[in-house]
Amino acid sequence: MTASAPRRVRVRAPELVGRGGWLNTGGRRYGLADLRGRILVLDFWTFCCVNCLHVLDELRELEEKHRDTVVVIGVHSPKFVHEAEHGAVADAVERYGVEHPVLDDPELATWKQYAVRAWPTLVVVDPEGYVVAQHAGEGHVHAIERLVTELEAEHAAKGTLRRGDGPYVAPEPEPTNLRFPGKAVLLPSGNLLVSDTTRHQLVELAADGESVVRRIGSGARGFADGPAGTAAFNEPQGLALLDDSSVVVADTVNHALRRLDPESGRVTTLAGTGRQWMRGAPDAGPAREVDLSSPWDVARWQGKVWIAMAGIHQLWTYDPADRTVSVAAGTTDEGLVDGPAAEAWFAQPSGLAATADRLWLADSETSALRWVDRDGVVRTAVGTGLFDFGHRDGAAGQALLQHPLGVTALPDGSVAVCDTYNHALRRYDPATGEVTTLATDLREPSGAVLVGEDIVVVESARHRLTRLRLPEEAVEVDAVAHRTRRAATDVVPGGLRLDVIFRAPAGQKLDTRYGPATRLLVSATPPELLLAGEGAGTGLSRTLELNPAVAEGVLHVSATAASCDDDPSVEYPACRVHQQDWGVPVTLTESGADRLPLVLAGLDA
């Protein structure tokens, strides 16, 4: 007698539509009917989002293991205006090595049909075209893999599973010396070292910024120390010189710091284990024993190497003297909050630059330029939060950037900002409090380095370094301002029930061995929106009281749930932490909903 298929909630999957069309399919357009019989994993992502990049890496093993039954489809759903450009999406698909079809949905049509509220979100569609699971955030692929195994058996038995090759068609590679380079540093020799991110290498260029002197790294994704030809990186980014003229490398997807000896070309590991830091793991200790999370840039300041830990919205330090790492600033909550380092919030810090009295940082997701002073206090020069961005010069308090990734200290005490999604080089002068534009018509500038009286800009999406003479006069630009493209949710003023839905993966249960297994943190922009219900608690449901005097705002919700294998005979069960942050734009109206469901894992029944 065969076991019956598990009973699960099923909802008919909406069609896949997107005005931008399809990438990685050889030009073919797909609908759900074309994919019937396959298990679909829809990955709603946007390329600015580091958590989305984590999920891309998590999905690689699933794609390989279940290649003949599972089709992963990326549904690109933009946050920033630049991300709605089809060419930029195509660049991102190549930049991050996406090896599955991608639907470009610049108007968020499919996002809305699937009621998605956060980047990243994964939706599983069974071979008959029904949604059977939804997961927000990262760290869910182990649960999806278990579900896929169940669906394979269930639909093979029903005769509804179709095996075979998927719709992915690899694009033709482009012959350029660099491919989506990230950052650069000036070597004592006068040559330039560049992180050739998409090719997983470092490239030493001659002083002209064009002639290749040598390549360091095998060119394949990997994590291996050794000589230049066999060492391996995984999407390296930031670079900084140490006192001994060696180079520290932010090896981003390996979650590690590496060291390059420019004389010998040998690569060694300074910090990180190769595993991604998860909530609850140690955040200080011997550098080779502590996990890191997507280190994006590095800079020397006050005797230590500071790390822009983009993956968990913090700044860490590496101490070369005792070879330890520790948290220096940030709570891991995502947002823009100034104050003492331990209380500050960041949002994907991605660029660092040090002066004698300040550590400057490009805080990309808040489109902000910020700094840490010598007393450990975090302050903001430009930027207001997660939802406002644009290209506007003038007084810093009203100036706007769009997802900057790099910052460079200039000789006069000002800083140059690689304003990445505005394709511009901007300047902030602390003496006057003014923001100006130095250069436009760059293509996704991601880093810059001073060379004599020039500034050499890493034009990431043009695959080159561009040398500019620092201009004496600013460039005039038309001011534009934007907000995120997501539609607001209509909710009632007064009492609003917030429910975060979490269903532990098959074979697991909530982990209550060391206390509560869940955590919920709620805040609002503006703060006056919430009359009651803000702060942290252990339950995943809460009643909020919304201020009827505030017409609209954003609810910030962060949820965490820990689960472990549900088998008492296993002495050391496998445990997982599921975590997601939501920023939900809301409009208060008497006809709005009195319940706000947010799916962390499962379906809202």
Short mmCIF file of N, CA, C and O in Angstrom, two decimals, residues 313-314 327-333 335-346 370 376-378:
data_model
loop_
_atom_site.label_atom_id
_atom_site.label_comp_id
_atom_site.label_asym_id
_atom_site.label_seq_id
_atom_site.Cartn_x
_atom_site.Cartn_y
_atom_site.Cartn_z
N HIS A 313 24.76 44.52 7.11
CA HIS A 313 24.53 45.94 7.42
C HIS A 313 25.33 46.39 8.63
O HIS A 313 24.81 47.07 9.52
N GLN A 314 26.60 46.04 8.65
CA GLN A 314 27.48 46.43 9.76
C GLN A 314 28.85 46.84 9.23
O GLN A 314 29.19 46.60 8.07
N VAL A 327 32.86 43.15 15.55
CA VAL A 327 31.92 44.16 15.09
C VAL A 327 32.37 45.52 15.60
O VAL A 327 32.73 45.67 16.77
N ALA A 328 32.33 46.52 14.72
CA ALA A 328 32.70 47.89 15.11
C ALA A 328 31.50 48.82 15.15
O ALA A 328 31.48 49.77 15.92
N ALA A 329 30.49 48.57 14.30
CA ALA A 329 29.32 49.45 14.27
C ALA A 329 28.17 48.74 13.58
O ALA A 329 28.36 47.93 12.67
N GLY A 330 26.95 49.04 14.05
CA GLY A 330 25.76 48.49 13.42
C GLY A 330 25.14 47.38 14.23
O GLY A 330 25.82 46.64 14.93
N THR A 331 23.80 47.27 14.11
CA THR A 331 23.04 46.30 14.88
C THR A 331 22.62 45.08 14.07
O THR A 331 22.07 44.13 14.64
N THR A 332 22.84 45.08 12.76
CA THR A 332 22.34 44.15 11.73
C THR A 332 20.95 44.55 11.23
O THR A 332 20.49 44.01 10.23
N ASP A 333 20.27 45.47 11.90
CA ASP A 333 19.01 45.98 11.37
C ASP A 333 19.31 46.92 10.21
O ASP A 333 20.28 47.68 10.24
N GLY A 335 18.65 50.04 7.79
CA GLY A 335 18.01 51.34 7.76
C GLY A 335 19.04 52.43 7.96
O GLY A 335 20.25 52.18 7.90
N LEU A 336 18.59 53.64 8.21
CA LEU A 336 19.48 54.78 8.42
C LEU A 336 19.19 55.36 9.79
O LEU A 336 18.21 56.08 9.98
N VAL A 337 20.02 54.99 10.76
CA VAL A 337 19.92 55.51 12.12
C VAL A 337 21.32 55.92 12.56
O VAL A 337 22.24 55.09 12.55
N ASP A 338 21.49 57.18 12.90
CA ASP A 338 22.78 57.68 13.38
C ASP A 338 22.89 57.49 14.90
O ASP A 338 21.94 57.13 15.58
N GLY A 339 24.11 57.78 15.41
CA GLY A 339 24.32 57.70 16.85
C GLY A 339 25.53 56.86 17.19
O GLY A 339 26.37 56.58 16.33
N PRO A 340 25.66 56.47 18.44
CA PRO A 340 26.80 55.64 18.86
C PRO A 340 26.88 54.37 17.99
O PRO A 340 25.86 53.82 17.59
N ALA A 341 28.10 53.94 17.72
CA ALA A 341 28.33 52.86 16.77
C ALA A 341 27.49 51.63 17.06
O ALA A 341 26.94 51.00 16.15
N ALA A 342 27.35 51.27 18.33
CA ALA A 342 26.63 50.05 18.68
C ALA A 342 25.13 50.16 18.43
O ALA A 342 24.43 49.14 18.39
N GLU A 343 24.63 51.38 18.23
CA GLU A 343 23.19 51.58 18.04
C GLU A 343 22.83 51.99 16.61
O GLU A 343 21.66 52.06 16.26
N ALA A 344 23.82 52.24 15.77
CA ALA A 344 23.57 52.74 14.42
C ALA A 344 23.01 51.63 13.52
O ALA A 344 23.28 50.45 13.72
N TRP A 345 22.22 52.05 12.54
CA TRP A 345 21.73 51.14 11.51
C TRP A 345 22.36 51.54 10.18
O TRP A 345 22.47 52.73 9.86
N PHE A 346 22.74 50.54 9.41
CA PHE A 346 23.25 50.75 8.06
C PHE A 346 22.40 49.95 7.09
O PHE A 346 21.54 49.16 7.49
N ARG A 370 27.84 58.58 4.57
CA ARG A 370 27.87 58.67 6.02
C ARG A 370 29.32 58.59 6.49
O ARG A 370 30.23 58.34 5.71
N GLY A 376 33.65 57.18 17.60
CA GLY A 376 32.77 56.05 17.36
C GLY A 376 31.32 56.42 17.17
O GLY A 376 30.42 55.60 17.39
N VAL A 377 31.05 57.64 16.75
CA VAL A 377 29.68 58.09 16.49
C VAL A 377 29.45 58.11 14.99
O VAL A 377 30.29 58.60 14.23
N VAL A 378 28.31 57.57 14.57
CA VAL A 378 27.96 57.50 13.15
C VAL A 378 27.08 58.70 12.79
O VAL A 378 26.13 59.02 13.52
#
